Amino acid sequence: MIHSITLPTPFDVGPINVYLLEGPALTLVDTGAKTSRTMAELRQGLAAHGYQVADIRQIIITHAHADHFGLAAEIVAESGAQVLSHRRNYYWLTDYQNEWVRRYDFYRDIFLQSGLSEEVAQQVRDASAAMVRFADSVPVARLLDEGDTLDLDGQPWQVLFTPGHAGGLICLHNADQRTLLSSDHLLKHITSN
């Protein structure tokens, strides 16, 4: 059985959906951003289906954006759940704060080489740095790749590697149920890229 739980984000894009899959191991696909409101609503959503955070056994992170993995470290601390994600998300998930610093420096160099002033490049860097507070690093127990099959709700789900919105974005497909958990690969009101 799959349950969708809608969670708020502190971002202009609005809420996200996470998915709870009942099966051999209670699985949460994505977590929401690290805010007290998001955690409270996740707890309510789980309770509506008869579960609590401590019951979660695995977390699948579809991509390493804070609104999709921000609460993972808190959930792991409370439940002991294992985290699964694509290998391209590994450093973002396991060393989040330092990965941001490396990314800022990379973009700053590109901005300056492209003619952007030092002042504007620094403003972009400072605005981006604010994202760090919405997630914490979390250990990854298993790396996923294109074609891997997972038993999530007593059914086989295939991992589809779909980079674009994020370099490590994955979708989960259950051919028998004709169901695709597309994460941000498909978005209704804005471009996913």
Coordinates of C-alpha atoms in Angstrom, one line a residue:
M1 CA 0.0 0.0 0.0
I2 CA 1.3 3.5 -0.9
H3 CA 0.3 6.6 1.0
S4 CA 1.0 10.1 -0.1
I5 CA 1.8 12.7 2.6
T6 CA 1.9 16.4 1.6
L7 CA 4.5 18.4 3.6
P8 CA 5.1 22.2 3.7
T9 CA 8.4 23.7 2.6
P10 CA 9.9 27.1 3.5
F11 CA 10.4 27.7 -0.2
D12 CA 8.4 29.5 -2.8
V13 CA 7.8 26.3 -4.7
G14 CA 5.3 25.3 -2.0
P15 CA 4.6 21.8 -0.6
I16 CA 6.1 18.5 -1.7
N17 CA 4.7 15.0 -1.6
V18 CA 6.5 12.2 0.2
Y19 CA 5.4 8.6 0.0
L20 CA 5.0 5.9 2.6
L21 CA 5.2 2.4 1.3
E22 CA 4.0 -0.5 3.5
G23 CA 5.8 -3.7 2.9
P24 CA 8.7 -5.8 4.2
A25 CA 10.4 -2.7 5.5
L26 CA 8.3 0.5 6.1
T27 CA 9.7 2.9 3.5
L28 CA 9.6 6.6 3.2
V29 CA 10.4 8.1 -0.2
D30 CA 11.8 11.6 0.5
T31 CA 11.4 13.5 3.8
G32 CA 10.7 17.2 3.4
A33 CA 12.9 20.0 4.6
K34 CA 14.3 20.3 8.1
T35 CA 11.8 22.6 9.8
S36 CA 9.8 21.9 13.0
R37 CA 6.6 22.5 11.0
T38 CA 7.5 19.9 8.4
M39 CA 8.4 17.3 11.1
A40 CA 5.2 18.0 12.9
E41 CA 3.2 17.4 9.7
L42 CA 5.2 14.3 8.8
R43 CA 4.3 12.9 12.3
Q44 CA 0.7 13.7 11.7
G45 CA 0.7 12.1 8.3
L46 CA 2.4 8.9 9.6
A47 CA -0.1 8.8 12.5
A48 CA -3.0 9.0 10.1
H49 CA -1.8 5.7 8.7
G50 CA -1.1 4.1 12.1
Y51 CA 2.7 4.7 12.2
Q52 CA 5.3 6.8 13.9
V53 CA 8.7 8.0 12.9
A54 CA 10.3 5.1 14.9
D55 CA 8.6 2.6 12.6
I56 CA 10.4 3.7 9.4
R57 CA 13.0 1.2 8.3
Q58 CA 14.3 2.7 5.1
I59 CA 14.3 6.1 3.5
I60 CA 14.8 6.5 -0.3
I61 CA 16.0 9.9 -1.3
T62 CA 15.1 10.8 -4.9
H63 CA 17.5 13.6 -5.1
A64 CA 19.7 15.8 -2.9
H65 CA 17.7 18.9 -2.5
A66 CA 16.9 20.0 1.0
D67 CA 13.1 19.9 0.5
H68 CA 13.5 16.2 -0.3
F69 CA 16.1 15.0 2.3
G70 CA 16.2 17.7 5.0
L71 CA 14.6 15.6 7.7
A72 CA 16.5 12.4 6.9
A73 CA 19.1 12.8 9.6
E74 CA 16.4 13.4 12.3
I75 CA 14.4 10.4 11.1
V76 CA 17.5 8.1 11.1
A77 CA 18.4 9.3 14.6
E78 CA 14.9 8.4 15.8
S79 CA 14.2 5.2 13.9
G80 CA 17.6 3.7 12.8
A81 CA 16.3 3.7 9.2
Q82 CA 18.7 3.1 6.4
V83 CA 19.1 5.6 3.6
L84 CA 19.2 4.6 0.0
S85 CA 19.9 7.0 -2.9
H86 CA 21.7 7.3 -6.2
R87 CA 25.5 7.4 -6.1
R88 CA 25.5 11.0 -7.5
N89 CA 23.7 12.1 -4.3
Y90 CA 26.3 10.5 -2.0
Y91 CA 28.5 13.5 -1.2
W92 CA 25.5 15.9 -0.9
L93 CA 23.8 13.6 1.6
T94 CA 26.9 12.5 3.6
D95 CA 28.8 15.9 3.6
Y96 CA 26.0 18.4 3.0
Q97 CA 27.6 21.6 4.5
N98 CA 31.0 21.1 2.9
E99 CA 29.5 20.1 -0.5
W100 CA 27.7 23.5 -0.4
V101 CA 31.0 25.3 0.2
R102 CA 32.6 23.4 -2.7
R103 CA 29.6 24.2 -5.0
Y104 CA 29.7 28.0 -4.0
D105 CA 33.4 28.2 -4.9
F106 CA 32.8 26.5 -8.3
Y107 CA 29.9 28.8 -9.2
R108 CA 31.7 31.9 -7.9
D109 CA 34.6 31.2 -10.3
I110 CA 32.2 30.7 -13.2
F111 CA 30.3 33.9 -12.4
L112 CA 33.5 35.9 -12.2
Q113 CA 34.9 34.4 -15.5
S114 CA 31.6 35.3 -17.1
G115 CA 31.9 38.9 -16.2
L116 CA 29.7 39.1 -13.1
S117 CA 31.0 41.5 -10.5
E118 CA 32.6 40.2 -7.3
E119 CA 29.8 42.0 -5.3
V120 CA 27.0 40.2 -7.2
A121 CA 28.8 36.9 -7.1
Q122 CA 29.1 37.2 -3.3
Q123 CA 25.4 38.1 -3.0
V124 CA 24.5 35.0 -4.9
R125 CA 26.8 32.9 -2.7
D126 CA 25.4 34.4 0.5
A127 CA 21.8 33.8 -0.6
S128 CA 22.6 30.2 -1.5
A129 CA 24.4 29.7 1.9
A130 CA 21.0 30.1 3.6
M131 CA 20.0 26.7 2.3
V132 CA 22.3 24.9 4.6
R133 CA 20.0 25.2 7.6
F134 CA 17.3 23.1 5.9
A135 CA 19.2 19.8 6.0
D136 CA 21.9 17.9 7.8
S137 CA 24.3 15.3 6.5
V138 CA 23.1 11.7 6.8
P139 CA 24.8 8.3 6.3
V140 CA 23.9 6.4 3.1
A141 CA 23.6 2.7 3.6
R142 CA 23.0 1.7 -0.1
L143 CA 23.7 3.3 -3.4
L144 CA 21.0 2.8 -6.1
D145 CA 21.5 2.9 -9.9
E146 CA 19.4 2.6 -13.1
G147 CA 17.7 -0.8 -13.3
D148 CA 18.0 -1.7 -9.6
T149 CA 14.9 -3.4 -8.3
L150 CA 13.5 -2.8 -4.8
D151 CA 10.8 -4.7 -3.0
L152 CA 9.0 -1.8 -1.3
D153 CA 5.4 -2.8 -0.7
G154 CA 5.6 -6.5 -1.6
Q155 CA 5.9 -5.4 -5.2
P156 CA 9.0 -4.9 -7.4
W157 CA 9.9 -1.2 -8.0
Q158 CA 12.5 -0.4 -10.6
V159 CA 14.9 2.5 -10.1
L160 CA 15.0 4.9 -13.1
F161 CA 17.9 7.3 -13.3
T162 CA 16.5 10.6 -14.6
P163 CA 19.0 13.4 -14.2
G164 CA 17.9 16.9 -15.2
H165 CA 16.2 18.6 -12.3
A166 CA 19.1 17.3 -10.2
G167 CA 22.2 15.4 -11.2
G168 CA 21.3 12.3 -9.1
L169 CA 17.5 12.3 -9.5
I170 CA 15.8 8.9 -9.5
C171 CA 12.2 7.9 -10.1
L172 CA 10.6 4.6 -8.9
H173 CA 8.5 2.6 -11.3
N174 CA 6.1 -0.3 -10.6
A175 CA 5.2 -1.8 -14.0
D176 CA 2.6 -4.1 -12.5
Q177 CA 0.7 -1.3 -10.8
R178 CA 1.4 1.1 -13.6
T179 CA 2.7 3.6 -11.0
L180 CA 5.6 6.1 -11.2
L181 CA 6.9 8.0 -8.2
S182 CA 8.4 10.8 -10.3
S183 CA 9.5 13.2 -7.6
D184 CA 10.6 16.5 -9.3
H185 CA 11.2 14.9 -12.6
L186 CA 7.6 15.9 -13.5
L187 CA 6.2 19.2 -12.0
K188 CA 2.9 20.7 -12.8
H189 CA 3.4 24.4 -12.5
I190 CA 7.1 25.0 -13.1
T191 CA 9.9 23.6 -15.2
S192 CA 11.7 20.7 -13.5
N193 CA 15.1 21.9 -15.0

